[in-house]
Structure formats: structure tokens, C-alpha cells
Short mmCIF file of C-alpha atoms in Angstrom, two decimals:
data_model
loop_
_atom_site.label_atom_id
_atom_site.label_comp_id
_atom_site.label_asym_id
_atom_site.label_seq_id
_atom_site.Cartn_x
_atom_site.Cartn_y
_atom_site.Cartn_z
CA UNK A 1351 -4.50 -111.38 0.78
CA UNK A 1352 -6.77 -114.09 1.77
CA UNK A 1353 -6.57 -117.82 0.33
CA UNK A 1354 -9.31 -118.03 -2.31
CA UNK A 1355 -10.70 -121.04 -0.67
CA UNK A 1356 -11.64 -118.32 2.32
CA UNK A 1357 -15.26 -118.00 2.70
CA UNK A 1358 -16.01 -114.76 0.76
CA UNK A 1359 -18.94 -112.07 0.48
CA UNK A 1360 -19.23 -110.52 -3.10
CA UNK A 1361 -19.63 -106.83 -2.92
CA UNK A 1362 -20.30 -103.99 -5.57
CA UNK A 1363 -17.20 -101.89 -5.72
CA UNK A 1364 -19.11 -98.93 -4.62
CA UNK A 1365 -18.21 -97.45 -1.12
CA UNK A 1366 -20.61 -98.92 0.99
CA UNK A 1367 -22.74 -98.04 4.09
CA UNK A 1368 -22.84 -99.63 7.26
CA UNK A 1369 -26.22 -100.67 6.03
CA UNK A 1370 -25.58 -102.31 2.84
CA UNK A 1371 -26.42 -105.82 2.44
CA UNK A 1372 -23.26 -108.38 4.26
CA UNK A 1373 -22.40 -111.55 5.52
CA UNK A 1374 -22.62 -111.66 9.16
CA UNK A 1375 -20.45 -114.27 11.47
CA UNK A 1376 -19.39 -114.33 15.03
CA UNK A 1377 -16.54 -112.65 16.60
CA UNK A 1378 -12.85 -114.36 16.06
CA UNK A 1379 -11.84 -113.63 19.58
CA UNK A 1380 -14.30 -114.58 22.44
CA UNK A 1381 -12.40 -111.52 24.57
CA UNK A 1382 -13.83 -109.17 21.94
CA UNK A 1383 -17.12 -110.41 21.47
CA UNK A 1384 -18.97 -107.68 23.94
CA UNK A 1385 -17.15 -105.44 22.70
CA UNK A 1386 -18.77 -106.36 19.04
CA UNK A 1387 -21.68 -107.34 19.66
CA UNK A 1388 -24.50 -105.42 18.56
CA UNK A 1389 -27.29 -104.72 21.49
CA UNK A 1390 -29.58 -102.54 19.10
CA UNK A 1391 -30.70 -101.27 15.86
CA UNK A 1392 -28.76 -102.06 12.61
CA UNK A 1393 -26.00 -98.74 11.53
CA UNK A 1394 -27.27 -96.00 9.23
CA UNK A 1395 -26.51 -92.19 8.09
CA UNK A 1396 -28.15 -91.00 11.71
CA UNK A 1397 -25.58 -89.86 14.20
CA UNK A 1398 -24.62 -92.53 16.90
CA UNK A 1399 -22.38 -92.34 19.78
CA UNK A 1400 -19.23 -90.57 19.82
CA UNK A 1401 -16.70 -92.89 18.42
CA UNK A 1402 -12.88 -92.64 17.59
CA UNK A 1403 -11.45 -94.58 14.79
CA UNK A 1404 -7.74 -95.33 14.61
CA UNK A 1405 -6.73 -95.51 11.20
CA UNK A 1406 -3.12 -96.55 10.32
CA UNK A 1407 -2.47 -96.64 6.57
CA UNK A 1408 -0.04 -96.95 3.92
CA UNK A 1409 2.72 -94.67 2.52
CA UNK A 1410 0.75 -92.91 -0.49
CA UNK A 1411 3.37 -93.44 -2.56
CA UNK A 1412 1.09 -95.08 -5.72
CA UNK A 1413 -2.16 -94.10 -6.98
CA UNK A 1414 -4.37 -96.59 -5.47
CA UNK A 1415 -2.39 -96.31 -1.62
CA UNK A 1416 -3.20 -92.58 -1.87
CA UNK A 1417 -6.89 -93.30 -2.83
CA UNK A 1418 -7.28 -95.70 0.44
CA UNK A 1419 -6.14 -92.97 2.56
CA UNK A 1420 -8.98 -90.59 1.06
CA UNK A 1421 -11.54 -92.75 0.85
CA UNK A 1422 -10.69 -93.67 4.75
CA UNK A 1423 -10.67 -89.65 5.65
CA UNK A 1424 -13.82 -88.52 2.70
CA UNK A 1425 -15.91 -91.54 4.69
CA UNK A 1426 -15.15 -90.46 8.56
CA UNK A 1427 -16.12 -86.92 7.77
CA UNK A 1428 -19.40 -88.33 6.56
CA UNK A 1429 -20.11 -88.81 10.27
CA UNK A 1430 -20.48 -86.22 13.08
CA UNK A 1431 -20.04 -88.33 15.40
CA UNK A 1432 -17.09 -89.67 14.39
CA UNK A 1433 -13.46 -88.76 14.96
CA UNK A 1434 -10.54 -90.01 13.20
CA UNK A 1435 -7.04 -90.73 14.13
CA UNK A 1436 -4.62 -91.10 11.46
CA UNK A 1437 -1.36 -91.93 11.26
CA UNK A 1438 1.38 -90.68 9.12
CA UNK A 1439 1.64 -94.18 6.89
CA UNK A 1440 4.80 -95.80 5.97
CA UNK A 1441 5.74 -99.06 4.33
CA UNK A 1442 8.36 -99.60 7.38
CA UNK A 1443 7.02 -102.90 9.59
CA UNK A 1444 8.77 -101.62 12.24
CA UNK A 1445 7.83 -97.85 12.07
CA UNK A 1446 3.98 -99.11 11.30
CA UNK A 1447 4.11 -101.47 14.40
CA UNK A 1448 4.97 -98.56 16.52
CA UNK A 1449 2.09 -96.64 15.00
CA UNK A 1450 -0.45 -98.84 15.81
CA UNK A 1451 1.10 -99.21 19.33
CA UNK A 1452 0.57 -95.26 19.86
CA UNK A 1453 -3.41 -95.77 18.56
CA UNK A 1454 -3.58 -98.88 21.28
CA UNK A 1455 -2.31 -96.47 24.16
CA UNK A 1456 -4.91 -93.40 22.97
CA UNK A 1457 -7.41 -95.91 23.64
CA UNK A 1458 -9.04 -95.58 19.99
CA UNK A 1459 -12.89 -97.51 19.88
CA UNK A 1460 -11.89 -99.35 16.93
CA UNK A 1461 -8.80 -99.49 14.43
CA UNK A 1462 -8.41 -99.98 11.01
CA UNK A 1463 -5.09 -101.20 9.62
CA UNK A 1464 -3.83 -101.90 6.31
CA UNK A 1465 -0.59 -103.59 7.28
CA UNK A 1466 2.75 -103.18 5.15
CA UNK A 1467 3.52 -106.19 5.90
CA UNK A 1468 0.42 -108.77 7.17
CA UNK A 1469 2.28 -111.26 9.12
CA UNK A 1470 4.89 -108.89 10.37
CA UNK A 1471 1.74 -106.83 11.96
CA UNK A 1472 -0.24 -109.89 13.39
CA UNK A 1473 1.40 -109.12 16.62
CA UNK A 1474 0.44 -106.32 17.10
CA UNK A 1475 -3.27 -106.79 16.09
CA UNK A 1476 -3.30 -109.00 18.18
CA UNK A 1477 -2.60 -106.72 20.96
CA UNK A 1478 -4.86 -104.75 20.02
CA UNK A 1479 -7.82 -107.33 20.74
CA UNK A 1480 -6.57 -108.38 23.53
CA UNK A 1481 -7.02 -104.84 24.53
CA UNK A 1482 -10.45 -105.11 23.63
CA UNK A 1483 -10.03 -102.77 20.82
CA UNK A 1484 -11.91 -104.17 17.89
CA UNK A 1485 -9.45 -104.86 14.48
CA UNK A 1486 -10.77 -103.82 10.96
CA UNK A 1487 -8.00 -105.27 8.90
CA UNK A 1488 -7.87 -103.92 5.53
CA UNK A 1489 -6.38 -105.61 2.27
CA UNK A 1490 -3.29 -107.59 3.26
CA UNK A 1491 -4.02 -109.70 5.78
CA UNK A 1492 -3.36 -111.11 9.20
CA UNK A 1493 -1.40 -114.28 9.35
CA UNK A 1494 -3.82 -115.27 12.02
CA UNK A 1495 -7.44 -114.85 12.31
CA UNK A 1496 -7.36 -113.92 15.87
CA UNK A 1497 -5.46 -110.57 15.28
CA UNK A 1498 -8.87 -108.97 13.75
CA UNK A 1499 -12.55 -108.61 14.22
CA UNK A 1500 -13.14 -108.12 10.13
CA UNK A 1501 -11.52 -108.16 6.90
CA UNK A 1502 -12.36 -106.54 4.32
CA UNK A 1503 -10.37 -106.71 1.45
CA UNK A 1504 -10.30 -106.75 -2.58
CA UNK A 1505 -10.53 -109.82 -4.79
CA UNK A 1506 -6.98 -111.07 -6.86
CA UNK A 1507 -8.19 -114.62 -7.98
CA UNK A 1508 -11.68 -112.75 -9.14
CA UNK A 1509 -9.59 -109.72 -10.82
CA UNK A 1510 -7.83 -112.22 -13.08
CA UNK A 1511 -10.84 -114.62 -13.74
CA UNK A 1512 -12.70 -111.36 -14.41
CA UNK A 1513 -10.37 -109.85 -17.18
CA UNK A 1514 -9.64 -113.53 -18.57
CA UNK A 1515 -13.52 -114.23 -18.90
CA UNK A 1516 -13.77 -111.07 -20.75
CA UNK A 1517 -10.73 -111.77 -22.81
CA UNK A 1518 -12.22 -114.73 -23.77
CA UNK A 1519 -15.19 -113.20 -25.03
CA UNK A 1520 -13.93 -110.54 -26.95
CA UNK A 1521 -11.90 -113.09 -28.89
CA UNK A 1522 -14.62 -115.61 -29.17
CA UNK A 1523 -14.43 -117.24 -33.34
CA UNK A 1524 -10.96 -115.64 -33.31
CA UNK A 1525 -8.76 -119.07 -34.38
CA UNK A 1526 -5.60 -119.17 -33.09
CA UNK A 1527 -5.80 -115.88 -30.96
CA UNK A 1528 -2.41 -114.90 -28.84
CA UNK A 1529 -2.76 -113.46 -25.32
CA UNK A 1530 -0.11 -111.46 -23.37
CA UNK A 1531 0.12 -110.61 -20.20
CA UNK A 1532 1.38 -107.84 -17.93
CA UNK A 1533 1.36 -108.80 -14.34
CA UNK A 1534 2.59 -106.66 -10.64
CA UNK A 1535 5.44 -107.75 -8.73
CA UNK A 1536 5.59 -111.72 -9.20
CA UNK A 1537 6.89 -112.47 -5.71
CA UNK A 1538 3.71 -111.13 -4.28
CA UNK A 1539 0.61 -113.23 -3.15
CA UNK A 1540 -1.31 -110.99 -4.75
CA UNK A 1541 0.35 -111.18 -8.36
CA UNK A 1542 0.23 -115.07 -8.33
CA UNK A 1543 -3.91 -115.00 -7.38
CA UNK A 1544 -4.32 -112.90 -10.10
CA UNK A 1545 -2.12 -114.64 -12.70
CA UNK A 1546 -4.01 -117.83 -11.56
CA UNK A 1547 -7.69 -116.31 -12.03
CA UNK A 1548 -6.57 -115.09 -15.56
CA UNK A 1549 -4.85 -118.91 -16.21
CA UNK A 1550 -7.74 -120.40 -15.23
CA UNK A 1551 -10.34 -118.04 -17.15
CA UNK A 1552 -8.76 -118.38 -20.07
CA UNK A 1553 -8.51 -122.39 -20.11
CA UNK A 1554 -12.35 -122.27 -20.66
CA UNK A 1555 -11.59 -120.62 -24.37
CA UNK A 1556 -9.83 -123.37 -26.96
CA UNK A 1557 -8.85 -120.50 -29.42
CA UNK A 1558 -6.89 -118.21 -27.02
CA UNK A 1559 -3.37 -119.08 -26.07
CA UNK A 1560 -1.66 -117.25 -23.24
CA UNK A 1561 1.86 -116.49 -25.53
CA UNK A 1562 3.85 -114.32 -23.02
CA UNK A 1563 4.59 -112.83 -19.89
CA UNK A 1564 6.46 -110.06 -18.23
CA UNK A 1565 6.30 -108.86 -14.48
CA UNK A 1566 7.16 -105.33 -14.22
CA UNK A 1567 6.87 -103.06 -10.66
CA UNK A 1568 4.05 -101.18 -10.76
CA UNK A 1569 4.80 -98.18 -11.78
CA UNK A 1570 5.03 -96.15 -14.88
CA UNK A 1571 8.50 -96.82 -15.61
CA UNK A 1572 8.43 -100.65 -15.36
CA UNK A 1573 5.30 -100.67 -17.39
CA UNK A 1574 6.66 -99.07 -20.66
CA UNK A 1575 9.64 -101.43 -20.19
CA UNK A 1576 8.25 -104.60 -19.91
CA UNK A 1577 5.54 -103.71 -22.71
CA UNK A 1578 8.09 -102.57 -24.93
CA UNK A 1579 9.76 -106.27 -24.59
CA UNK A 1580 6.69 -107.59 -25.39
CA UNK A 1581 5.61 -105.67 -28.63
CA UNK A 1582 9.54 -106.68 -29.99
CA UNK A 1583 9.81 -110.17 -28.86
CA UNK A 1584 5.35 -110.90 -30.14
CA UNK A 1585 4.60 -109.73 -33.55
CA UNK A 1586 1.15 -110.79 -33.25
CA UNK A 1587 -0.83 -110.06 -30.39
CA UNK A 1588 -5.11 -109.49 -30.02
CA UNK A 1589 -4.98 -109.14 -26.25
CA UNK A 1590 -3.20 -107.96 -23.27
CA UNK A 1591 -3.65 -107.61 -19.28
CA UNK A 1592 -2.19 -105.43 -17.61
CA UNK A 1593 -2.61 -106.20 -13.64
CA UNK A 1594 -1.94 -102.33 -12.93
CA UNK A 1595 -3.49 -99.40 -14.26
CA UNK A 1596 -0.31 -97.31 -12.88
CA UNK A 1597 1.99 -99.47 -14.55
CA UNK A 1598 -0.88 -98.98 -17.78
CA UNK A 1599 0.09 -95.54 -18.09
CA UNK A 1600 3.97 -96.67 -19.12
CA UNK A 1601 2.44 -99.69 -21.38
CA UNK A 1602 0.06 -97.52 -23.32
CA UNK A 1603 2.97 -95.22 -24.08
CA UNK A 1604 4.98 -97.98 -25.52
CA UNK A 1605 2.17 -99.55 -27.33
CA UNK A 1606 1.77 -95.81 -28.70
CA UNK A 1607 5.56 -95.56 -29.40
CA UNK A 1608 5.72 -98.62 -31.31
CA UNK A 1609 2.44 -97.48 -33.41
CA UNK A 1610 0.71 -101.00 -32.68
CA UNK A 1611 -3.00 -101.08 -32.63
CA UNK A 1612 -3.91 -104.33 -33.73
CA UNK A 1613 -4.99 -105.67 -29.95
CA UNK A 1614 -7.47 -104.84 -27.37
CA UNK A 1615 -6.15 -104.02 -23.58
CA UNK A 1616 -7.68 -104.56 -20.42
CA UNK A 1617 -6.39 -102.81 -17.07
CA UNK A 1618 -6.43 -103.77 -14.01
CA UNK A 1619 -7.29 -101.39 -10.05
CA UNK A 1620 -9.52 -98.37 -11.73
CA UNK A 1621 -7.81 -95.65 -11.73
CA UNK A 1622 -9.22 -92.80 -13.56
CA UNK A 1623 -6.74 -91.81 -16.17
CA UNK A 1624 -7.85 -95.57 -17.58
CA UNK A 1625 -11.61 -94.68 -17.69
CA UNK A 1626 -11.00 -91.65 -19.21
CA UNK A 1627 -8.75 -93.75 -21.71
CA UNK A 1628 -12.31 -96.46 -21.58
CA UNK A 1629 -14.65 -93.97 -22.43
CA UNK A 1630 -12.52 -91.59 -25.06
CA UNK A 1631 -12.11 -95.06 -26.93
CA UNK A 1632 -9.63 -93.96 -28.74
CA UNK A 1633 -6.41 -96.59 -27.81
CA UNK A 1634 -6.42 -99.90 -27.44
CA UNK A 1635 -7.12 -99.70 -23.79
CA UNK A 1636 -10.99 -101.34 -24.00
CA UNK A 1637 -11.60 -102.17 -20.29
CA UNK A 1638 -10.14 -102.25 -16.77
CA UNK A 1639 -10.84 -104.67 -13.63
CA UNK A 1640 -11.68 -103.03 -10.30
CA UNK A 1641 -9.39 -103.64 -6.84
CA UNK A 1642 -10.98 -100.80 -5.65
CA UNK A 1643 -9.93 -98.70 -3.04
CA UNK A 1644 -13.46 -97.21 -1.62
CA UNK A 1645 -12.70 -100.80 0.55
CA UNK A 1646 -11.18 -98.15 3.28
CA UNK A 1647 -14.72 -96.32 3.21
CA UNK A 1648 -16.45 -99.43 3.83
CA UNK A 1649 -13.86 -100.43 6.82
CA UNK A 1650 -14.64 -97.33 8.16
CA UNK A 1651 -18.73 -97.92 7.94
CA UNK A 1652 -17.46 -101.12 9.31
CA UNK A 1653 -15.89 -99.67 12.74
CA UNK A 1654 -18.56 -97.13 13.36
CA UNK A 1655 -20.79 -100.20 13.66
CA UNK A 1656 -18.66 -101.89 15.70
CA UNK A 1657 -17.66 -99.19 18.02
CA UNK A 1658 -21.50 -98.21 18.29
CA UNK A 1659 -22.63 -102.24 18.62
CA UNK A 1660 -24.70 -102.21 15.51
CA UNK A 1661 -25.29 -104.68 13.15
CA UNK A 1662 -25.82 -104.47 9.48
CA UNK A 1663 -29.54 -103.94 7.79
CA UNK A 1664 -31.25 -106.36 5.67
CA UNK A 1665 -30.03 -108.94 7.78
CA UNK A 1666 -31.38 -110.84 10.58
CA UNK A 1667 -27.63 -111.39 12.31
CA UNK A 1668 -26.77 -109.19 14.81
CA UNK A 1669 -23.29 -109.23 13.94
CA UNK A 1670 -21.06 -107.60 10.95
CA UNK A 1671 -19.43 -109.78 9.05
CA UNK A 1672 -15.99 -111.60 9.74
CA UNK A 1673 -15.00 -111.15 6.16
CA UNK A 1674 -15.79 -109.39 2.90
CA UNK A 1675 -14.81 -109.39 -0.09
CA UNK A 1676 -15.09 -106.98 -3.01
CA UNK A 1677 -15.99 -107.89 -6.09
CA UNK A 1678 -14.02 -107.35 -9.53
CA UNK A 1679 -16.10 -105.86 -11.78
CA UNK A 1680 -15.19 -105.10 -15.10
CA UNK A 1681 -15.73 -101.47 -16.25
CA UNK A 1682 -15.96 -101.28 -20.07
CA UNK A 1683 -17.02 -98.06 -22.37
CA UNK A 1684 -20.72 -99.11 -21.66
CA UNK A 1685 -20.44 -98.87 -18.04
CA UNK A 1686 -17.63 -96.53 -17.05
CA UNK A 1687 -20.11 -93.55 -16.14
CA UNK A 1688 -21.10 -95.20 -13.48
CA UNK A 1689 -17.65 -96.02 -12.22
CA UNK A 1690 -15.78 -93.03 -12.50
CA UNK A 1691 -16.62 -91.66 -9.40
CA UNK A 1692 -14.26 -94.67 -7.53
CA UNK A 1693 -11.50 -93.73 -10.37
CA UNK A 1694 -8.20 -93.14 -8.64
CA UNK A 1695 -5.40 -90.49 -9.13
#
């Protein structure tokens, strides 16, 4: 993930078009920079030149990794002109490497890669530019700025400010309210960005102390454990986060086991069984905060118009951007209709 302090675009988590409104810079990689540059009108819906997008993904072995891979497919076939070629995914370095190598010697327009590993594939992006093969990197980064054209990426720091801010007010008057939290895997960047967002939200609230803490793995499993400590070891609580909606599904069932109801939860990714949860209203889940995976549509809207040199519309640049971020919005029981479309499996 990129450092917070990187210079960031805030998007609306909808997938969006070549033509939506973006930041534009100037190429990374001066060998690329015909290659990207745009020589006439700004991309739309209207067929272009034929162009062949290598996409190299993850394994789909969670909820929101299998929703990147659709949204990446659902978006090429959009396009008439545009053919897609997919690898198998895997969360092997090695195997993923060699994947991206096979893409490089098809002589793909434009890739998009969401890397297992970000500095273990930096290499080979970098290859890849050299090659004058434009780099979309998706979601977990490059260790070097060289090895893509664009990222485009989802927002860690701004999913726990987001779901701290709204913490905060739900529990606004509340003296002495207790906050627990639920976070990923603790040794990843990601986990840390969003621990710090929610840290920092919540030091703008006096009454609401951060009480406890638990990382669990996201999945199902590690959810219900690491909730279930909670509940025994806190015998007041009037929030949680959970970073992981997958992870949700195994905390909800503990919270339901243990027959506590006296809190309000807030998710975190959007997938859909939450918003279904959001708008039934009927458990304690209130709210969840998007990471949302219709980023792989918009790196594909983002290679079109970089294999077809246009820029973006609405903006005078010529250029896409170098980097965009998503931004976290928080999808409560007032506005979940309008989000459930992005909700994940």
C-alpha cells in the first residue's frame, strides 16, 4: 500500500470510467512516456483501437480477491475493442513473476498487476516498462515508482479514520464509552494504516476509549475466535471495528452466540452479506467502510486509455493520472441502496 503522505486522488467507490474526473501527472519512466502519452481526444464508452490488456491477479481465495478478478473481467467485456489476457492468479511470488513474464513475451498493450507480494514483483514491472509496456499496478504496491505507469489502489489510513470518525459520532454525550477493535493480519502494512486512521480518529472524541484489541486472519474462523475473546475478557462494550467484513461473518456469530447486543458494529471492505446485515438492521452490525474492489474496473478503464493514448475528460492534462486513490466511504442503513451493487461475495 502506499505511504499516506503519497500524494492521493479521492475517488467515489463506484467503478469508474475512463472519463471520470482524475488527477493527471507525467509518466514515471521517460522510456514510457510515448507510449502514454495521449495524442487525442479524452477515453469514453465509444470503441477505440484494438487493445490487449494483460491482467495478472490474485488467487480468489477470499471474498474481496475474487471480486477484483470480476470486476477486472465484467469491465473488459464492457469494451469491444478490448481483449483480455488473464492469468490463472496465485499468491506464489515466484509462480506470479513467471506469469507476468509470459504477458511481457505475448506483447500485451498494457498490464495490470496486483502483485502478491509488491516488492518481490518490482522486478519484474520493471521489465515490463522497460519493454515499453505500460504498468497499471493495482493495490499493493511497487517498491519503486519506476516499475509502473499508475496506481490505483484503496485507502487503509482513510478506512480507519472513516469508521473511527463515525464511531465517534455515534457515541457522542456517551461518558466513559469503551471501544474495541477487530483488526486483519497485524504484520501487514495494510493492518497498521488502518489501526492508525482509527487511533487517530478516535483521539478527536474525549469520551471514547479504545479498551481492546485482537488481530485475527481474515477469515471466518479467526473472526468468531478473536470476537469471542473479546466479549469474555470486556463486559462492557458500545462499539466495535471490525477491519474485515469476511472475518465479520465469524464475529457476528459470536456476538450472536454470546446473546450480546448492547454495542453498535462497524465493518470494514463491503461485502454484501454486511449490507444485507446494514439494511435488515436487525444485529448490531450498523455500518461498514468500503476498500472496494471495483478498483480493478477502474485499472482496466485506466489501460484502455493508455493503450489507446487518451487522456481523461474534465481535465485539461493530457495525461492519466500517476496515482489514485479510492475513497472510504462509509455505507450505513441510509445509504446502502446505493452501494450494494459493489457488495462482494
Amino acid at each position: 500500500m502506499p505511504e499516506t503522505s503519497r500524494r492521493r486522488l479521492l475517488l467515489g467507490t463506484a467503478a469508474v470510467s475512463a472519463g471520470a474526473l482524475l488527477t493527471a501527472c507525467t509518466s514515471n519512466d521517460p522510456k514510457t512516456e510515448d507510449t502514454a502519452k495521449s495524442t487525442g481526444p479524452a477515453a469514453d464508452d465509444k470503441p477505440g483501437k484494438p487493445v490487449t490488456i494483460g491482467f495478472a491477479g490474485p488467487q480468489a481465495d477470499h471474498g474481496w480477491l475474487n471480486a477484483i478478478n470480476e470486476n477486472a473481467k465484467s469491465r473488459a467485456a464492457k469494451y469491444s475493442e478490448v481483449t483480455l489476457e488473464t492469468t490463472e492468479g496465485s499468491n506464489d511470488t515466484a509462480a506470479q513473476i513467471g506469469q507476468v513474464k509470459t504477458l511481457i513475451n505475448k506483447k500485451v498493450d498494457v498490464l495490470v498487476i496486483l502483485p502478491a507480494d509488491g516488492k518481490a514483483l518490482t522486478q519484474v514491472g520493471l521489465e515490463a516498462m522497460r519493454a515499453g509496456i505500460p504498468v497499471v499496478n493495482l493495490d499493493r504496491i511497487f517498491a519503486s515508482p519506476q516499475a509502473y505507469r499508475c496506481w490505483v489502489g484503496g485507502d487503509n489510513y482513510g478506512m480507519g479514520l472513516n469508521a473511527g470518525t463515525y464511531i465517534g459520532e455515534q457515541l457522542k454525550g456517551k461518558a466513559g464509552a469503551k471501544v474495541v477493535e477487530l483488526a486483519g493480519i497485524d504484520n501487514l502494512e495494510l493492518t497498521k494504516q488502518r489501526s492508525q486512521g482509527f487511533a487517530d480518529a478516535l483521539k478527536n472524541y474525549s469520551n471514547v476509549e479504545l479498551v481492546a484489541r485482537q488481530a485475527a486472519d481474515f477469515t471466518v474462523e479467526s473472526g468468531q475466535a478473536k470476537m469471542a475473546q473479546l466479549l469474555q475478557a470486556q463486559k462492557r462494550i458500545d462499539a466495535v471495528w471490525n477491519h474485515d467484513d469476511d472475518q465479520g461473518v465469524g464475529a457476528l456469530r459470536a456476538i450472536q452466540q454470546a446473546g450480546r447486543d448492547e454495542f453498535l458494529m462497524v465493518g470494514g471492505a463491503g461485502a454484501k452479506s454486511a449490507m444485507d446485515a446494514i439494511k435488515a438492521d436487525n444485529s448490531v452490525l450498523r455500518a461498514t467502510v468500503l476498500y472496494p474492489p471495483t478498483m480493478a474496473a477502474s485499472a482496466i478503464d485506466l489501460a484502455r486509455a493508455l493503450a489507446q493514448g487518451k487522456g481523461v475528460g474534465g481535465l485539461a492534462e493530457l495525461e492519466i493520472p500517476t496515482s489514485l486513490t479510492l475513497y472510504s466511504a462509509v455505507v450505513t442503513k441510509e445509504n446502502v441502496d446505493q452501494y450494494l451493487p459493489t457488495g462482494f461475495s
